[in-house]
mmCIF file of C-alpha atoms and ligand atoms in Angstrom:
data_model
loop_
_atom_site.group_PDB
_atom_site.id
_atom_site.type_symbol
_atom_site.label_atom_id
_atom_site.label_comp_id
_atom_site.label_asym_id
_atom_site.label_seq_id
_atom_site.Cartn_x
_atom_site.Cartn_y
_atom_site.Cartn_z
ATOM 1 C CA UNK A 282 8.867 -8.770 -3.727
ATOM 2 C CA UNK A 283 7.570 -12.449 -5.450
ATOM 3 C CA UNK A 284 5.386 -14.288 -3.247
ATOM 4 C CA UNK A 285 5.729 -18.302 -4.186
ATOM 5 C CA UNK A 286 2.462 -19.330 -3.514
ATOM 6 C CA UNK A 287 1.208 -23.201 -3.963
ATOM 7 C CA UNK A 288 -2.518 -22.186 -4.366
ATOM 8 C CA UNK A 289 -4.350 -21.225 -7.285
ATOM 9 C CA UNK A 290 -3.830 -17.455 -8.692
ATOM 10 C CA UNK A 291 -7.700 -17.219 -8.132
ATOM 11 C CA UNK A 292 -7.830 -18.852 -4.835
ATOM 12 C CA UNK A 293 -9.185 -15.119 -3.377
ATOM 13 C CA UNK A 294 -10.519 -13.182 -5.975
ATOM 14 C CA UNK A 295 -13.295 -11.249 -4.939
ATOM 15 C CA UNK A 296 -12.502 -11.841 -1.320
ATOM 16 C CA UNK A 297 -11.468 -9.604 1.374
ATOM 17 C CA UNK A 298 -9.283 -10.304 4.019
ATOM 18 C CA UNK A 299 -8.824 -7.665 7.120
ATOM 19 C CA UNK A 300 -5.523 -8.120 9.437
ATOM 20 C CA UNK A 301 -5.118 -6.786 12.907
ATOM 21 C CA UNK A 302 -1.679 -5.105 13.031
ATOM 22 C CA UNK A 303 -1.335 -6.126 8.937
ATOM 23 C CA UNK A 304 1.624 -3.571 8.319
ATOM 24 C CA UNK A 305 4.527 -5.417 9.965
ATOM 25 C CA UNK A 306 5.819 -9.255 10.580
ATOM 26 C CA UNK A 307 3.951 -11.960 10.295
ATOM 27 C CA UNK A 308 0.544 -10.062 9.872
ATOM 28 C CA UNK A 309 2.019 -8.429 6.854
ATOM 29 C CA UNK A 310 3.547 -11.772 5.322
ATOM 30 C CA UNK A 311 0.096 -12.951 6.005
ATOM 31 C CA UNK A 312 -1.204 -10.283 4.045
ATOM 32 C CA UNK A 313 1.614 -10.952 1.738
ATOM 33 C CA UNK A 314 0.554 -14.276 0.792
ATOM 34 C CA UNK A 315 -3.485 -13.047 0.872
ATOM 35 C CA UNK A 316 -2.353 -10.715 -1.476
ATOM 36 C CA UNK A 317 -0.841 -13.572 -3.734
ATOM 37 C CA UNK A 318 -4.279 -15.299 -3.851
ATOM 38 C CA UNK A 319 -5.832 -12.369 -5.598
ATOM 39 C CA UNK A 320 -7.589 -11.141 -1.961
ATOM 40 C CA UNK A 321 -8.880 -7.626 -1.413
ATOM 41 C CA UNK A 322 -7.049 -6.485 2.114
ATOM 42 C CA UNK A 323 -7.719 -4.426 4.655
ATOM 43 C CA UNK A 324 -4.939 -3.623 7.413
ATOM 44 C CA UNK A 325 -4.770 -1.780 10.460
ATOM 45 C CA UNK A 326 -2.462 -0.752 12.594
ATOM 46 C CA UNK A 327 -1.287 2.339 15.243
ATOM 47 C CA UNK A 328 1.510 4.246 12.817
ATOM 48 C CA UNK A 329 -0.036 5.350 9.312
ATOM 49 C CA UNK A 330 3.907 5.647 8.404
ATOM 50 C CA UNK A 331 3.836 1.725 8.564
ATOM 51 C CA UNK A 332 0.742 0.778 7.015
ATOM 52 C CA UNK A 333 1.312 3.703 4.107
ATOM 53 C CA UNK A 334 4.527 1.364 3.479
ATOM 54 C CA UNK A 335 2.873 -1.746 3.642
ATOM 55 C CA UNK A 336 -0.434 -0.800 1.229
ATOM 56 C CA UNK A 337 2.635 0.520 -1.427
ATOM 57 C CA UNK A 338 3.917 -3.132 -1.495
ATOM 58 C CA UNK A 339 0.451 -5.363 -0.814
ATOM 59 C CA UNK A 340 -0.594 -2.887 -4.230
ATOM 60 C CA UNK A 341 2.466 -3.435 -6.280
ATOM 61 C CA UNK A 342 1.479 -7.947 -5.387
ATOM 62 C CA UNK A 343 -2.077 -6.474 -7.541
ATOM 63 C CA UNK A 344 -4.165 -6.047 -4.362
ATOM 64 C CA UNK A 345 -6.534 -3.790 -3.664
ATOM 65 C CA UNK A 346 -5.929 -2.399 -0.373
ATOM 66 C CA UNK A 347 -7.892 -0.298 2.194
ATOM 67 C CA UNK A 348 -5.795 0.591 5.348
ATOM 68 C CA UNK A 349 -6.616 3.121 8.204
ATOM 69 C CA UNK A 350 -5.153 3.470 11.492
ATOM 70 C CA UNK A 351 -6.764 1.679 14.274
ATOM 71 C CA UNK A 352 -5.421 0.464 17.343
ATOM 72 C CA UNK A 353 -7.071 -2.874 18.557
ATOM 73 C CA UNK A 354 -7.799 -1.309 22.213
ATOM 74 C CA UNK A 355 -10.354 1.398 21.004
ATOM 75 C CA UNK A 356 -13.036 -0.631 19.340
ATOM 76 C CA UNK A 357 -14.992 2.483 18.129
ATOM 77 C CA UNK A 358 -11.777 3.154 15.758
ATOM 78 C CA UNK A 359 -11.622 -0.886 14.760
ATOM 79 C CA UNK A 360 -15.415 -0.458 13.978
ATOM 80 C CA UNK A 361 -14.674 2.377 11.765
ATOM 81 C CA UNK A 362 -12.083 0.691 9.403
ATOM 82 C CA UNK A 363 -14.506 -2.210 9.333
ATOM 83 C CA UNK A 364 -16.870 -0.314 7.960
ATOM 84 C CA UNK A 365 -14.931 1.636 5.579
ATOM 85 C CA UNK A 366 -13.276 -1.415 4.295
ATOM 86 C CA UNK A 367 -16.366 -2.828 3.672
ATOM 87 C CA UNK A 368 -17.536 0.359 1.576
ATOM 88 C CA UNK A 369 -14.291 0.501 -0.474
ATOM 89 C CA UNK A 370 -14.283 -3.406 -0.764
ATOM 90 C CA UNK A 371 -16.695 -5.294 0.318
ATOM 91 C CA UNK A 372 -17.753 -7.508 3.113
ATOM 92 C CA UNK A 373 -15.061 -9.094 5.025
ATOM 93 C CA UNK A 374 -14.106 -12.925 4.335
ATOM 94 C CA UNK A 375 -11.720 -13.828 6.587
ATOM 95 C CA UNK A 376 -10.513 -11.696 9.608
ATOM 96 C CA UNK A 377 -6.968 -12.196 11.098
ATOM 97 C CA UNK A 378 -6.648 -11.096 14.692
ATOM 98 C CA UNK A 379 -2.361 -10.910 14.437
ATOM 99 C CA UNK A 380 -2.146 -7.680 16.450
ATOM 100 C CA UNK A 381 0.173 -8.001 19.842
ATOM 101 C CA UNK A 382 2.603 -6.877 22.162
ATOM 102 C CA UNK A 383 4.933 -8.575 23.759
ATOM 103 C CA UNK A 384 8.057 -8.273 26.261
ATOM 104 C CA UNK A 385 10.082 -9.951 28.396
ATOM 105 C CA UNK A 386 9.393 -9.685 31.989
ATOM 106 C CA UNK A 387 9.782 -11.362 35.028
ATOM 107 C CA UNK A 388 6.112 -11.496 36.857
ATOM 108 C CA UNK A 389 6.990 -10.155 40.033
ATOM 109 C CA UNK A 390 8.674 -6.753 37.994
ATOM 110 C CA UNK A 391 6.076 -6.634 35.733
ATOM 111 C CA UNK A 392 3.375 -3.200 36.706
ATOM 112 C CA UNK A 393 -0.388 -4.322 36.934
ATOM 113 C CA UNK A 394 -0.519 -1.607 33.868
ATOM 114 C CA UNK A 395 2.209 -3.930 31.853
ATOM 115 C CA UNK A 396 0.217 -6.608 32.216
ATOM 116 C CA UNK A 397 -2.810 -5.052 31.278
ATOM 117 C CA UNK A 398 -1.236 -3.691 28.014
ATOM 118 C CA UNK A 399 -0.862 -7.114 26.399
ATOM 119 C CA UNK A 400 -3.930 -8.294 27.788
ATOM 120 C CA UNK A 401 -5.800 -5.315 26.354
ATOM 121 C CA UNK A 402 -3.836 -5.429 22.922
ATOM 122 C CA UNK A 403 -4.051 -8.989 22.672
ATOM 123 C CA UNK A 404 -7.558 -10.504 24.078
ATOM 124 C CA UNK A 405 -9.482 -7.647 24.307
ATOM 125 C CA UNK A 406 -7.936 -6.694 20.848
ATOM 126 C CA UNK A 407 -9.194 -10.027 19.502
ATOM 127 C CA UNK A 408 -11.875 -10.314 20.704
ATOM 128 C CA UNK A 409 -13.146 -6.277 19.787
ATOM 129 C CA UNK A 410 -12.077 -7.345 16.083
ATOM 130 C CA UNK A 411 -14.256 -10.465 16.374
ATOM 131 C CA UNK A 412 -17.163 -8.762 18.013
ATOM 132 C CA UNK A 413 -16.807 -5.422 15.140
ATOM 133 C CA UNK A 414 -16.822 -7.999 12.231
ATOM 134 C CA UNK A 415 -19.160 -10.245 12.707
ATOM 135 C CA UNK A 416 -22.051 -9.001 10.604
ATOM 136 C CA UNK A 417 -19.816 -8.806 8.236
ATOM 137 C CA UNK A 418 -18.719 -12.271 8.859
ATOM 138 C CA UNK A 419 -22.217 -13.675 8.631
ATOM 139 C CA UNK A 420 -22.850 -12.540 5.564
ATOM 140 C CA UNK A 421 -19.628 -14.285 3.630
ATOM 141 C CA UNK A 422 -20.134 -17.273 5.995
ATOM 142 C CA UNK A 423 -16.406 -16.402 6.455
ATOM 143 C CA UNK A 424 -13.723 -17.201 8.706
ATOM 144 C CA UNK A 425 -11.172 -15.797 12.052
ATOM 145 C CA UNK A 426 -7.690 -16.699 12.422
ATOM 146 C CA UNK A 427 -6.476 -16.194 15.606
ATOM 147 C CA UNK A 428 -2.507 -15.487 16.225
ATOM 148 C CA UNK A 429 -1.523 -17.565 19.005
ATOM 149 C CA UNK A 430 1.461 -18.470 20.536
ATOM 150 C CA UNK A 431 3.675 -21.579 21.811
ATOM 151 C CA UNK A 432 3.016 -19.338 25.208
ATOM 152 C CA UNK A 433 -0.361 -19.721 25.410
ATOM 153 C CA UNK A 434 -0.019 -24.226 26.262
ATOM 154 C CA UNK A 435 3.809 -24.314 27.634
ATOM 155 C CA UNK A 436 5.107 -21.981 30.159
ATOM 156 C CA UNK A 437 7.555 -19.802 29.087
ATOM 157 C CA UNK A 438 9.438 -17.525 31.891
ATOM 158 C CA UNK A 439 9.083 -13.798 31.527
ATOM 159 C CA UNK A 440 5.903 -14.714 29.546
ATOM 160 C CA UNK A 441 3.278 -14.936 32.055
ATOM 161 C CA UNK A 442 1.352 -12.119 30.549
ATOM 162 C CA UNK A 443 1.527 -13.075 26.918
ATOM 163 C CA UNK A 444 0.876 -16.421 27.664
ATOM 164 C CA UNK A 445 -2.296 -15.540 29.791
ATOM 165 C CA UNK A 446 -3.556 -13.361 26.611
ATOM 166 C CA UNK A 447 -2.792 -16.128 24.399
ATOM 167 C CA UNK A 448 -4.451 -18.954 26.560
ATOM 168 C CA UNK A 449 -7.154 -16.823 26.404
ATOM 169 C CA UNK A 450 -7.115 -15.893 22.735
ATOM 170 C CA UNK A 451 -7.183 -19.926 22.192
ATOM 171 C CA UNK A 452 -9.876 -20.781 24.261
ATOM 172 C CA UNK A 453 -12.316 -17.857 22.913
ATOM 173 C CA UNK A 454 -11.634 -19.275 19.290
ATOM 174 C CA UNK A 455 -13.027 -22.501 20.442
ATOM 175 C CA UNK A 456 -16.079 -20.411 22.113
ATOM 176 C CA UNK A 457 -16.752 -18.908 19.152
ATOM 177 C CA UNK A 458 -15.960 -21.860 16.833
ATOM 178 C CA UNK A 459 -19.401 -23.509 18.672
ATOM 179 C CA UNK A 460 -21.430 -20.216 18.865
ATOM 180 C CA UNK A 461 -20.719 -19.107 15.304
ATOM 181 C CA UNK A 462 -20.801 -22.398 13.588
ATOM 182 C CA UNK A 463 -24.325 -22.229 12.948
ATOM 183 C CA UNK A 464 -24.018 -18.685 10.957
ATOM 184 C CA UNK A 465 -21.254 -20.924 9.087
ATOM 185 C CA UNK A 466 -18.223 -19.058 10.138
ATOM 186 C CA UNK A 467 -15.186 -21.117 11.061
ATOM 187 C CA UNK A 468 -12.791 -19.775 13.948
ATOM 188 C CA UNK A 469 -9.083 -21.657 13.625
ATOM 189 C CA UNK A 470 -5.450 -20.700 15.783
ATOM 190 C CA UNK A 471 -2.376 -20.234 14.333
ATOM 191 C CA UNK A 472 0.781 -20.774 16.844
ATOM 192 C CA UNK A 473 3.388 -19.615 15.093
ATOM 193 C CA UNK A 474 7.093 -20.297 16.484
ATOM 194 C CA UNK A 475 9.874 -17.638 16.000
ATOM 195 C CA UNK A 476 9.779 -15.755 12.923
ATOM 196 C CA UNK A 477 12.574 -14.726 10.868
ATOM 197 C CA UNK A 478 12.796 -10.944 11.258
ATOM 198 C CA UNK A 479 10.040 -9.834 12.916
ATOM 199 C CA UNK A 480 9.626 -7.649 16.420
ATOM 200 C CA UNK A 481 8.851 -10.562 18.279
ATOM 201 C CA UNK A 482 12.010 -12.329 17.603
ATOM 202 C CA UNK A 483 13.714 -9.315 18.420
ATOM 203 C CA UNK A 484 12.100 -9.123 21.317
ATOM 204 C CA UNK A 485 12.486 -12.433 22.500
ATOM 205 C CA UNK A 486 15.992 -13.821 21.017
ATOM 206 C CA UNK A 487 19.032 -12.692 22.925
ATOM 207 C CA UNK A 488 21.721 -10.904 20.913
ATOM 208 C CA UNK A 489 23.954 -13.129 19.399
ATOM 209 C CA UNK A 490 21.914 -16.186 20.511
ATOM 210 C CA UNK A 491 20.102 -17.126 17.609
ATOM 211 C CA UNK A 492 21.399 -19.647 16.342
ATOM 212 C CA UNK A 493 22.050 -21.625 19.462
ATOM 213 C CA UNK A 494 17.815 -21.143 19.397
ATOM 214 C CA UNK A 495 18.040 -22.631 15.948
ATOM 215 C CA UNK A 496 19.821 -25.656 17.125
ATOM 216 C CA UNK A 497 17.133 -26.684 20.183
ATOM 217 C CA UNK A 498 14.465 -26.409 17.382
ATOM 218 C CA UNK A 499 13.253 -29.661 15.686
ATOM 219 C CA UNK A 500 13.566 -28.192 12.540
ATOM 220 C CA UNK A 501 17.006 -26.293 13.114
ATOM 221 C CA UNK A 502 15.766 -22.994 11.758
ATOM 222 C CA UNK A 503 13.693 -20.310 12.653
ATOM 223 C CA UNK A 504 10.096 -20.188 10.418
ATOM 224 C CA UNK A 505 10.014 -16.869 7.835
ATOM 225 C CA UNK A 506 6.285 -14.686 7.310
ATOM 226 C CA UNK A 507 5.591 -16.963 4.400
ATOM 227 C CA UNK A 508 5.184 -20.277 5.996
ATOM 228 C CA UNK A 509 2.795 -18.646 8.619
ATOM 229 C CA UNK A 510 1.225 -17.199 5.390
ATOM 230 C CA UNK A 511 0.562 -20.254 3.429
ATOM 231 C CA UNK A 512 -0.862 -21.603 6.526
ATOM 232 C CA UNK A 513 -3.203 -19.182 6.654
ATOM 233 C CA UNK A 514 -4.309 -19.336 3.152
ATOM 234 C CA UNK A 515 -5.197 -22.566 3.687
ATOM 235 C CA UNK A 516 -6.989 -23.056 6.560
ATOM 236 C CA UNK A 517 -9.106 -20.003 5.019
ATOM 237 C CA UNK A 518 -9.610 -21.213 1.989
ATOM 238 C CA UNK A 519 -12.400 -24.143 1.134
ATOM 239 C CA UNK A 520 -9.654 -26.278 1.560
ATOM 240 C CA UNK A 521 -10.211 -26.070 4.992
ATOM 241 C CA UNK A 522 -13.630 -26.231 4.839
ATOM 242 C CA UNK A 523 -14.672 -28.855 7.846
ATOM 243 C CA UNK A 524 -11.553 -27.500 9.608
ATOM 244 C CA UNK A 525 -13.182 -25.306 12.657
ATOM 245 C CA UNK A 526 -12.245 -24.716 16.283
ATOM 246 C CA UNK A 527 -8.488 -25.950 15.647
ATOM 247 C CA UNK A 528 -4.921 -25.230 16.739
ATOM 248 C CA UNK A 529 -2.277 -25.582 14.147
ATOM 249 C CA UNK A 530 0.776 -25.364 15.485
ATOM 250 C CA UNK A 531 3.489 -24.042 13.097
ATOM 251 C CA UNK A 532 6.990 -23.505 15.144
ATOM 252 C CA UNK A 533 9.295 -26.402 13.592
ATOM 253 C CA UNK A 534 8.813 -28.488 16.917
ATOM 254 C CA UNK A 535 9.965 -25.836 18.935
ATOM 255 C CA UNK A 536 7.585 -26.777 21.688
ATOM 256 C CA UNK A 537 7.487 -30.334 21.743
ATOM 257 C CA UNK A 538 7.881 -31.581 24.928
ATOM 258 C CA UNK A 539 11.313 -33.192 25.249
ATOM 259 C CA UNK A 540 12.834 -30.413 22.499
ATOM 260 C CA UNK A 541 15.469 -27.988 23.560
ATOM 261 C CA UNK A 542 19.061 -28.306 25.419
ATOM 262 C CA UNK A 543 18.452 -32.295 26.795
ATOM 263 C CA UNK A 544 18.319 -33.918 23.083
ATOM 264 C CA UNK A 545 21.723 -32.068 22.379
ATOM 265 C CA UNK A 546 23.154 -33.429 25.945
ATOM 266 C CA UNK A 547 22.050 -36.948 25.424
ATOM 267 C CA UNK A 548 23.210 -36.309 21.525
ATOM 268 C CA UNK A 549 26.716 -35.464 22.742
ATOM 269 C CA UNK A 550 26.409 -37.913 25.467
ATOM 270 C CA UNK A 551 25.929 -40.941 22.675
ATOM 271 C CA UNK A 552 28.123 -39.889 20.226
ATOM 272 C CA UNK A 553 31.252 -39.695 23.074
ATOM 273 C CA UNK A 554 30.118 -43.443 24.121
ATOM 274 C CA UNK A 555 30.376 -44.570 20.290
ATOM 275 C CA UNK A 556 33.758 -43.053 20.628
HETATM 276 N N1 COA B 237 9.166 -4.410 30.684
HETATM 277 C C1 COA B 237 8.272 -4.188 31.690
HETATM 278 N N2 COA B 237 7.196 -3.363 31.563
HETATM 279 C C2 COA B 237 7.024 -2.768 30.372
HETATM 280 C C3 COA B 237 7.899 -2.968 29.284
HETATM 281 C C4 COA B 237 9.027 -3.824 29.482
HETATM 282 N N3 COA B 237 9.905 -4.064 28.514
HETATM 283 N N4 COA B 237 7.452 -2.227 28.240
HETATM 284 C C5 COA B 237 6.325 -1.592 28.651
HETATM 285 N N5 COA B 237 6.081 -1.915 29.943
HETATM 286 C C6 COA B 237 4.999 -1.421 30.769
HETATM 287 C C7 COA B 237 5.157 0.090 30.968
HETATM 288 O O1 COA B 237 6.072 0.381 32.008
HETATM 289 C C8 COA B 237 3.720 0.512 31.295
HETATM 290 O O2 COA B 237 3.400 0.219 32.629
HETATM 291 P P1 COA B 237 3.393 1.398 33.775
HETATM 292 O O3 COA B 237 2.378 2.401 33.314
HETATM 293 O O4 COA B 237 3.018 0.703 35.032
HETATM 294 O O5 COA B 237 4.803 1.954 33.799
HETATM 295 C C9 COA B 237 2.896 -0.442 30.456
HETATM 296 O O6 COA B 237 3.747 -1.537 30.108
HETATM 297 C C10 COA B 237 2.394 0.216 29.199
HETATM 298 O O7 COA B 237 3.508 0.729 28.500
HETATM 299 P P2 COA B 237 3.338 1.764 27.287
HETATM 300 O O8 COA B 237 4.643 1.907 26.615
HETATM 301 O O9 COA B 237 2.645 3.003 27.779
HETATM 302 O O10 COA B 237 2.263 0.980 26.411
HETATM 303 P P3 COA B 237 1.918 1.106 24.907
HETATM 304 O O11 COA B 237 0.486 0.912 24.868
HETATM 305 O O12 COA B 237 2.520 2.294 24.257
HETATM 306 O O13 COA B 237 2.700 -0.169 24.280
HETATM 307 C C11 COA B 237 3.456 -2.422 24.651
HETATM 308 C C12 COA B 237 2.268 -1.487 24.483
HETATM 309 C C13 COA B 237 4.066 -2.196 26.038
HETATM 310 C C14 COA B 237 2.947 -3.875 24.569
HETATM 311 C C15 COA B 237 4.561 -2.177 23.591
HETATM 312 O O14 COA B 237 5.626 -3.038 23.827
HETATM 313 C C16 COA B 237 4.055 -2.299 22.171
HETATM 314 O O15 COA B 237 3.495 -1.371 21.629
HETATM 315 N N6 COA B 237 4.264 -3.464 21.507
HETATM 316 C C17 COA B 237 3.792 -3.696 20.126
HETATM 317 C C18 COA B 237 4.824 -4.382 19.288
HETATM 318 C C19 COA B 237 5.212 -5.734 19.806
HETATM 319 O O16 COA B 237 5.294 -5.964 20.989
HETATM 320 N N7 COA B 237 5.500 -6.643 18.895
HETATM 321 C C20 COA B 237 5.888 -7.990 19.219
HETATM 322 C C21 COA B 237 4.707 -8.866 19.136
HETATM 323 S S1 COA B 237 5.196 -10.582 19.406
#
């Protein structure tokens, strides 16, 4: 697979990038575009089937790639393919936390243990990732993105969980934005909106209903990996480099107040009155 990237061949070379979950979706068209920038990776994930896939096509973009099997919740393993990654490629530049879980459920269904799944996959999985790579981190003066979600500032039914882990995710990368400034690491969000063929979208879209999604979205499509990518080169790269503590919001309007079914009623609405 060609990656088009808009950034220098060289942007990464020498760097290393480790992504949370970095075998699947956006986390591995993150790594995709990573890879494009000439970045060392690292990936983890739960299913060594899936990252074994994943490392075959991050090699054949010319990285060099170190991935073991970690899941997010057991920070002893996380620590582990830190470390290894760090032996096999050096210290880590910038970190993505993109690991999560996610379903649809409506709050009073939803099991305590549910809801403690995506909190433990998605904060505590954040924040052990932040907390097992920070030496790391100090030395590069490097960087976190943090995978948010539109969930995480606008309600969303069937979302409470998710957007409880992600309101949390958000306000820990401004925490640590202040604390770790002054060991010059920058901490930035990503919200991504839905993403062309990944688990969350089929998670989250209704059969059959995607492209009546597509039309309550500013933007009238869904985003793909490589626009959450490029986003993420960027805001690690030194062309970000005053950029800390941030939300970028990258979801083709989606939640803009205001978007969704009322613009098409009014839009029907005028168009019948100019006859
Ligand atoms: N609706 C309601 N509850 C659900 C659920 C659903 N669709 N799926 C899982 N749960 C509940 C389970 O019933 C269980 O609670 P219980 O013990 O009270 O019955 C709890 O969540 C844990 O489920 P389990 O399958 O044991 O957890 P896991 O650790 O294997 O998986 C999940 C974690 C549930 C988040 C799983 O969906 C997952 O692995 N997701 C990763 C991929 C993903 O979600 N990608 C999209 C990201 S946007």
């Amino acid at each position: 697979m060609n990656i088009t990237s808009y950034f220098s061949k060289d942007l990464f070379q020498g760097k290393t990038v480790f992504i949370t979950g970095g075998s699947s979706g956006i986390n591995l068209g993150i790594a995709r575009n990573f890879a494009a920038v000439g970045a060392n990776l690292g990936i983890c994930g739960r299913a060594q089937d899936k990252l074994d896939a994943a490392s075959a096509e991050l090699r054949e973009l010319g990285a060099r790639v170190s991935a073991h099997s970690a899941d997010v919740r057991d920070y002893a393993a996380l620590d582990r393919a830190m470390q290894r990654l760090k032996e096999e490629l050096g210290p880590i530049h910038t970190l993505v936390c993109g690991a999560a879980g996610n379903f649809p459920c409506p709050a009073e269904q939803i099991s305590p243990n549910g809801f403690k799944s995506v909190i433990d996959i998605d904060l505590m999985g954040t924040f052990h990732a932040c907390r097992a790579a920070f030496e790391q981190l100090k030395e590069t003066g490097g960087n976190i993105l943090f995978i948010s979600a539109g969930q995480a500032f606008m309600p969303y039914a069937f979302q409470a969980h998710v957007g409880a882990a992600k309101a949390g995710i958000d306000q820990m990368m401004r925490n640590l934005a202040l604390e770790w400034g002054r060991f010059g690491i920058r901490c930035n969000s990503i919200a991504p909106g839905p993403i062309e063929g990944t688990e969350g979208v089929r998670r989250l879209v209704p059969e059959g209903s995607a492209d009546k999604l597509k039309k309550m979205i500013p933007l009238g499509r869904f985003g793909t990996p490589d626009d959450i990518g490029q986003l993420s080169v960027f805001l690690a790269s030194p062309l970000a480099s005053y950029i800390t503590g941030t939300l970028v919001v990258a979801d083709g309007g989606q939640n803009l107040p205001g978007s969704g079914a009322w613009t098409h009623l009014i839009m029907a609405e005028m168009a019948k009155a100019k006859g």
